[in-house]
Short mmCIF file of C-alpha atoms in Angstrom, two decimals:
data_model
loop_
_atom_site.label_atom_id
_atom_site.label_comp_id
_atom_site.label_asym_id
_atom_site.label_seq_id
_atom_site.Cartn_x
_atom_site.Cartn_y
_atom_site.Cartn_z
CA MET A 97 325.44 19.74 124.61
CA GLU A 98 324.39 16.30 125.87
CA ILE A 99 328.03 15.25 126.20
CA ILE A 100 328.79 18.39 128.22
CA ALA A 101 325.89 17.74 130.63
CA ALA A 102 326.85 14.08 130.97
CA GLY A 103 330.49 15.00 131.57
CA LEU A 104 329.57 17.50 134.27
CA MET A 105 327.38 14.97 136.07
CA VAL A 106 329.99 12.22 135.90
CA ALA A 107 332.60 14.66 137.24
CA LEU A 108 330.27 15.62 140.10
CA THR A 109 329.71 11.94 140.90
CA LEU A 110 333.45 11.31 141.07
CA VAL A 111 333.95 14.33 143.35
CA VAL A 112 331.16 13.18 145.66
CA ILE A 113 332.51 9.61 145.83
CA ALA A 114 336.07 10.81 146.47
CA SER A 115 335.07 13.21 149.24
CA ARG A 116 332.23 11.32 150.91
CA GLY A 117 332.78 10.28 154.52
CA GLN A 118 331.09 7.57 156.54
CA GLY A 119 327.70 8.48 157.95
CA LYS A 120 327.14 11.32 155.50
CA ASP A 121 323.83 11.94 153.78
CA THR A 122 323.67 9.85 150.60
CA SER A 123 321.16 12.08 148.78
CA ILE A 124 323.71 13.91 146.65
CA LEU A 125 325.46 10.63 145.81
CA PHE A 126 322.21 9.01 144.64
CA ALA A 127 321.26 12.16 142.76
CA SER A 128 324.55 12.46 140.90
CA MET A 129 324.62 8.77 139.97
CA LEU A 130 321.02 8.66 138.73
CA ILE A 131 321.25 11.91 136.78
CA SER A 132 324.59 10.80 135.32
CA VAL A 133 322.92 7.67 133.92
CA ALA A 134 320.07 9.79 132.52
CA MET A 135 322.51 12.22 130.88
CA LEU A 136 324.64 9.42 129.43
CA LEU A 137 321.51 7.95 127.84
CA ASN A 138 320.99 11.30 126.13
CA VAL A 139 324.21 10.79 124.19
CA ASP A 140 323.05 9.48 120.79
CA ALA A 141 325.43 6.54 120.45
CA LEU A 142 324.75 5.30 123.99
CA TYR A 143 321.01 5.83 123.56
CA VAL A 144 320.86 3.76 120.36
CA LEU A 145 322.89 1.01 122.02
CA ALA A 146 320.75 0.96 125.17
CA ASP A 147 317.47 1.14 123.27
CA GLY A 148 318.54 -1.82 121.16
CA TRP A 149 318.87 -3.84 124.36
CA VAL A 150 315.27 -3.09 125.40
CA GLY A 151 313.49 -3.69 122.09
CA ALA A 152 314.42 -0.65 119.95
CA LYS A 153 311.09 1.07 120.67
CA ASN A 154 312.39 4.04 122.67
CA PHE A 155 312.02 2.42 126.07
CA ALA A 156 315.48 3.83 126.75
CA ASP A 157 313.90 7.30 126.59
CA LEU A 158 311.42 6.31 129.29
CA GLY A 159 314.20 4.80 131.39
CA SER A 160 316.36 7.89 131.01
CA ASN A 161 313.52 10.17 132.09
CA LEU A 162 312.62 8.00 135.09
CA PHE A 163 316.27 8.07 136.19
CA LEU A 164 316.20 11.86 135.78
CA LEU A 165 313.00 12.28 137.80
CA THR A 166 314.33 10.16 140.66
CA GLY A 167 317.71 11.89 140.53
CA ILE A 168 316.07 15.32 140.66
CA TYR A 169 314.13 14.22 143.75
CA PHE A 170 317.37 13.24 145.53
CA LEU A 171 319.11 16.38 144.26
CA ALA A 172 316.44 18.64 145.74
CA ARG A 173 316.48 16.65 148.99
CA ALA A 174 320.26 17.08 149.18
CA ILE A 175 319.88 20.85 148.74
CA HIS A 176 317.22 21.04 151.46
CA ARG A 177 319.28 18.98 153.89
CA ALA A 178 322.46 20.93 153.17
CA ALA A 179 320.65 24.22 153.76
CA GLY A 180 319.08 23.00 157.00
CA PRO A 181 321.29 20.22 158.47
CA ALA A 182 319.11 20.01 161.59
CA SER A 183 316.35 18.48 159.46
CA TYR A 184 318.48 15.44 158.58
CA GLY A 185 316.85 12.26 159.89
CA ASN A 186 313.40 13.84 160.15
CA GLU A 187 310.95 13.55 157.28
CA SER A 188 309.55 17.00 156.59
CA SER A 189 306.28 17.84 154.89
CA TYR A 190 308.36 18.74 151.83
CA ASP A 191 309.82 15.21 151.74
CA ARG A 192 306.36 13.67 151.82
CA TRP A 193 305.01 15.92 149.08
CA ALA A 194 308.13 15.38 146.96
CA LYS A 195 307.81 11.59 147.26
CA MET A 196 304.12 11.72 146.36
CA GLY A 197 304.92 13.97 143.39
CA LEU A 198 307.67 11.63 142.24
CA ALA A 199 305.34 8.63 142.42
CA GLY A 200 302.62 10.50 140.52
CA ALA A 201 305.01 11.78 137.84
CA THR A 202 306.59 8.35 137.39
CA ILE A 203 303.29 6.52 137.03
CA SER A 204 301.80 9.18 134.75
CA ALA A 205 304.87 9.37 132.52
CA THR A 206 304.98 5.58 132.13
CA ALA A 207 301.28 5.37 131.29
CA LEU A 208 301.48 8.22 128.77
CA PHE A 209 304.62 6.78 127.15
CA LEU A 210 302.78 3.54 126.46
CA LEU A 211 300.19 5.55 124.53
CA VAL A 212 302.78 7.09 122.22
CA ASP A 213 303.21 5.41 118.85
CA ALA A 214 307.02 5.36 118.57
CA PRO A 215 307.89 2.06 116.85
CA VAL A 216 311.52 2.81 115.97
CA THR A 217 314.52 4.12 117.91
CA SER A 218 314.77 7.90 117.72
CA THR A 219 317.52 10.08 119.15
CA THR A 220 315.18 13.08 118.74
CA PHE A 221 312.12 11.58 120.41
CA MET A 222 310.11 14.74 121.04
CA ARG A 223 310.99 16.26 117.67
CA ASP A 224 309.78 13.13 115.89
CA PHE A 225 306.78 12.19 118.03
CA GLY A 226 306.04 15.37 120.02
CA GLY A 227 303.07 16.24 117.84
CA ALA A 228 300.99 13.51 119.50
CA TRP A 229 299.03 14.67 122.54
CA ALA A 230 300.26 11.67 124.57
CA ALA A 231 303.89 12.58 123.85
CA GLY A 232 303.26 16.21 124.79
CA LEU A 233 301.69 15.21 128.09
CA TYR A 234 304.43 12.61 128.65
CA SER A 235 307.01 15.39 128.53
CA ALA A 236 304.89 17.97 130.34
CA VAL A 237 304.18 15.74 133.37
CA GLN A 238 307.87 15.15 133.91
CA TYR A 239 308.91 18.75 133.57
CA LEU A 240 306.09 20.06 135.75
CA TYR A 241 307.45 17.86 138.54
CA ILE A 242 311.04 18.94 137.84
CA GLY A 243 310.01 22.61 137.80
CA ALA A 244 308.11 22.36 141.08
CA VAL A 245 310.93 20.53 142.85
CA MET A 246 313.67 22.84 141.59
CA ALA A 247 311.62 25.94 142.41
CA ALA A 248 311.27 24.66 145.99
CA ALA A 249 315.01 23.92 146.15
CA GLY A 250 315.81 27.39 144.82
CA TRP A 251 313.56 29.00 147.40
CA THR A 252 315.39 27.01 150.09
CA CYS A 253 318.69 28.49 148.90
CA VAL A 254 317.23 32.00 149.13
CA ARG A 255 315.64 31.37 152.54
CA PHE A 256 318.82 30.03 154.15
CA ARG A 257 321.31 32.28 152.36
CA LYS A 258 322.22 34.23 155.53
CA SER A 259 322.89 31.16 157.67
CA TRP A 260 326.16 30.32 155.94
CA THR A 261 329.25 32.09 157.24
CA ALA A 262 331.96 30.21 155.32
CA ARG A 263 332.63 31.84 151.95
CA VAL A 264 332.80 28.53 150.07
CA TYR A 265 329.24 27.64 151.15
CA THR A 266 327.95 31.11 150.35
CA ILE A 267 329.33 30.85 146.81
CA ALA A 268 328.14 27.26 146.43
CA PHE A 269 324.57 28.00 147.44
CA ALA A 270 324.49 31.09 145.25
CA LEU A 271 325.49 28.94 142.28
CA VAL A 272 322.93 26.27 143.19
CA GLY A 273 320.24 28.93 143.61
CA PHE A 274 320.94 30.37 140.16
CA GLY A 275 321.03 26.81 138.82
CA CYS A 276 317.56 26.20 140.22
CA LEU A 277 316.33 29.42 138.60
CA SER A 278 317.84 28.33 135.30
CA ALA A 279 316.14 24.94 135.70
CA VAL A 280 312.75 26.61 136.18
CA LEU A 281 313.28 28.70 133.04
CA LEU A 282 314.27 25.51 131.23
CA VAL A 283 311.04 23.86 132.33
CA LEU A 284 308.97 26.80 131.06
CA ASP A 285 310.77 26.58 127.71
CA VAL A 286 310.05 22.82 127.48
CA LEU A 287 306.38 23.28 128.35
CA LEU A 288 306.08 25.90 125.62
CA LEU A 289 307.82 23.57 123.16
CA ASP A 290 305.42 20.75 124.08
CA THR A 291 302.40 22.99 123.59
CA LEU A 292 303.58 24.26 120.20
CA HIS A 293 304.36 20.70 119.06
CA VAL A 294 300.88 19.49 119.90
CA LEU A 295 299.29 22.55 118.25
CA ASP A 296 301.54 22.06 115.20
CA ILE A 297 302.93 25.61 115.40
CA VAL A 298 306.41 24.99 114.03
CA ALA A 299 307.80 28.46 113.35
CA PRO A 300 309.14 29.24 116.87
CA LEU A 301 310.38 25.71 117.56
CA SER A 302 313.95 26.20 116.30
CA VAL A 303 314.44 29.32 118.44
CA LEU A 304 312.98 27.66 121.54
CA SER A 305 315.12 24.56 120.92
CA GLY A 306 318.20 26.79 120.88
CA VAL A 307 317.10 28.38 124.14
CA TYR A 308 316.61 24.88 125.58
CA ALA A 309 320.14 23.84 124.62
CA GLY A 310 321.64 26.95 126.20
CA LEU A 311 319.61 26.74 129.41
CA ASN A 312 320.33 23.03 129.71
CA SER A 313 324.10 23.61 129.67
CA VAL A 314 323.90 26.61 132.02
CA THR A 315 321.68 24.71 134.46
CA PHE A 316 323.98 21.72 134.73
CA PHE A 317 327.08 23.89 134.92
CA LEU A 318 325.68 25.97 137.81
CA LEU A 319 324.24 23.02 139.73
CA CYS A 320 327.26 20.76 139.28
CA THR A 321 329.75 23.51 140.14
CA GLY A 322 327.76 24.62 143.18
CA LEU A 323 327.26 21.09 144.49
CA ALA A 324 330.85 20.02 143.82
CA LEU A 325 332.45 23.09 145.41
CA PRO A 326 331.96 22.20 149.13
CA PRO A 327 333.09 18.54 148.95
CA ALA A 328 335.98 19.43 146.64
CA SER A 329 337.14 22.23 148.94
CA ARG A 330 336.87 19.91 151.96
CA LYS A 331 338.93 17.28 150.16
CA VAL A 332 341.63 19.79 149.24
CA ALA A 333 341.64 21.17 152.79
CA ALA A 334 341.91 17.65 154.21
CA MET A 335 344.87 16.86 151.95
CA ARG A 336 346.63 20.07 152.91
CA GLU A 337 345.89 19.34 156.56
CA THR A 338 347.38 15.86 156.28
CA VAL A 339 350.55 17.20 154.66
CA ARG A 340 350.93 19.88 157.34
CA THR A 341 350.23 17.41 160.15
CA SER A 342 352.77 14.96 158.74
CA SER A 343 355.34 17.77 158.70
CA VAL A 344 354.59 18.64 162.34
CA ILE A 345 354.88 14.94 163.31
CA ALA A 346 358.27 14.67 161.57
CA GLY A 347 359.53 17.66 163.54
CA LEU A 348 358.12 16.45 166.85
CA GLU A 349 359.15 12.79 166.58
CA PRO A 350 362.76 13.31 167.82
CA VAL A 351 361.41 15.32 170.76
CA TRP A 352 358.94 12.54 171.57
CA GLY A 353 361.74 9.94 171.38
CA GLN A 354 363.83 11.88 173.92
CA ALA A 355 360.84 12.48 176.19
CA VAL A 356 359.63 8.89 176.50
CA ALA A 357 363.09 7.22 176.54
CA GLY A 358 363.41 5.18 179.72
CA ASN A 359 359.81 5.82 180.85
CA ALA A 360 358.10 2.45 181.12
CA GLY A 361 354.54 2.35 179.90
CA LEU A 362 354.89 5.35 177.59
CA THR A 363 354.97 4.39 173.93
CA LEU A 364 353.38 5.53 170.71
CA ASP A 365 351.54 2.31 169.90
CA LEU A 366 350.32 2.83 166.34
CA GLY A 367 348.21 -0.30 166.69
CA VAL A 368 345.73 1.67 168.76
CA VAL A 369 345.51 4.44 166.16
CA PRO A 370 342.72 3.41 163.73
CA LYS A 371 343.48 3.57 160.02
CA ARG A 372 341.09 6.43 159.31
CA PRO A 373 341.39 9.61 157.25
CA ASP A 374 342.37 11.51 160.44
CA ARG A 375 345.00 8.95 161.49
CA ARG A 376 347.91 11.40 161.24
CA ARG A 377 346.07 13.81 163.47
CA ARG A 378 345.50 11.05 166.04
CA GLU A 379 349.17 10.08 165.92
CA LEU A 380 350.15 13.70 166.58
CA HIS A 381 347.69 13.90 169.46
CA ARG A 382 349.18 10.79 171.08
CA MET A 383 352.69 12.19 170.69
CA VAL A 384 351.71 15.45 172.37
CA VAL A 385 349.93 13.65 175.22
CA GLU A 386 352.85 11.26 175.83
CA ILE A 387 355.37 14.10 175.86
CA GLN A 388 353.20 16.00 178.33
CA ASP A 389 352.87 12.87 180.49
CA SER A 390 356.65 12.43 180.45
CA LEU A 391 357.11 16.05 181.52
CA ALA A 392 354.68 15.54 184.39
CA ARG A 393 356.30 12.28 185.58
CA ASP A 394 359.94 13.16 185.16
CA PRO A 395 361.24 16.72 185.75
CA ASP A 396 364.48 15.84 183.94
CA VAL A 397 362.60 15.47 180.64
CA ARG A 398 362.39 19.27 180.34
CA ASP A 399 366.17 19.45 180.25
CA LYS A 400 366.36 16.53 177.79
CA ILE A 401 364.20 18.10 175.14
CA GLY A 402 365.37 21.67 175.78
CA THR A 403 363.83 24.94 174.71
CA LYS A 404 363.57 23.90 171.05
CA GLY A 405 361.67 20.76 172.03
CA LEU A 406 359.26 22.73 174.19
CA THR A 407 358.70 25.15 171.31
CA LYS A 408 357.94 22.27 168.94
CA LEU A 409 355.54 20.81 171.52
CA SER A 410 353.77 24.16 171.82
CA ASN A 411 353.52 24.52 168.04
CA ALA A 412 352.15 20.98 167.73
CA SER A 413 349.52 21.72 170.39
CA ASP A 414 348.50 24.91 168.59
CA HIS A 415 348.25 22.95 165.33
CA LEU A 416 345.92 20.42 166.95
CA GLU A 417 343.70 23.18 168.30
CA ARG A 418 343.37 24.72 164.86
CA LEU A 419 342.43 21.35 163.40
CA SER A 420 339.54 20.98 165.84
CA TRP A 421 337.80 24.07 164.41
CA ARG A 422 335.81 23.86 161.20
CA PRO A 423 333.66 26.55 159.58
CA ARG A 424 330.12 25.54 158.74
#
């Protein structure tokens, strides 16, 4: 289960990195990277290796959980900002409370961890040491914060559900909303496990541990799929757009060559077209403009390019207009 969660988070991170543009909110990037590290440290072999580097006294467990707490903060912030883009750049009351909660949970978890007697590396930390009250509180503090933050993020998804008109965003936020609900149920299960550990009531632990494993996988699947869907769909759309634009350019280039031939000062200078993801679109725009300028300056150009050339120019202009529109 840990490998599945880690794999999903790493995949989300790669999708976010591949599709991220300049000037975009970095919250989801930070969230995916931090949670990926936390999930990788939950893989037994990596945990044992990492814990050996920091003294073999389970400090890797503390590090993993601190990465998770910070990642969850950024994840919830990304959800809030995606649901209400107008709030980007302005610190809301939620942001302030979330930061204060993160600071409190981090400090409390660290202090409580230091009170736990866990002298040897354990890949089942809470199963081995969860009976101690400090260990129970160590886990409970973290998950209370995670539950509160994910409940707030889920409520945001519900509150803004009608503001999205594009189907991909509607599906994505539905998945994220259900993921937040699953996360809250996961937190309740963990809190119950912590309580039973401390009270030394062992009979229900195996059942609740099974529920935890299932909810953990479902939560990460829903959240990762929902968060990856918009950037992945944008990336695919951008690739398809580039292919289509390149095809339109190839068809229009002979027409452009005929139109600007012999007209001094009219040239498609690619040096002024920045090497950006939308470069092909800018090249097409310059071609269309230069052909139109040639038509305005020289009446004979219309006869040079003919009816087919005018049709290609019209199709290229229509293509550019479609590219300028994007659903929210």
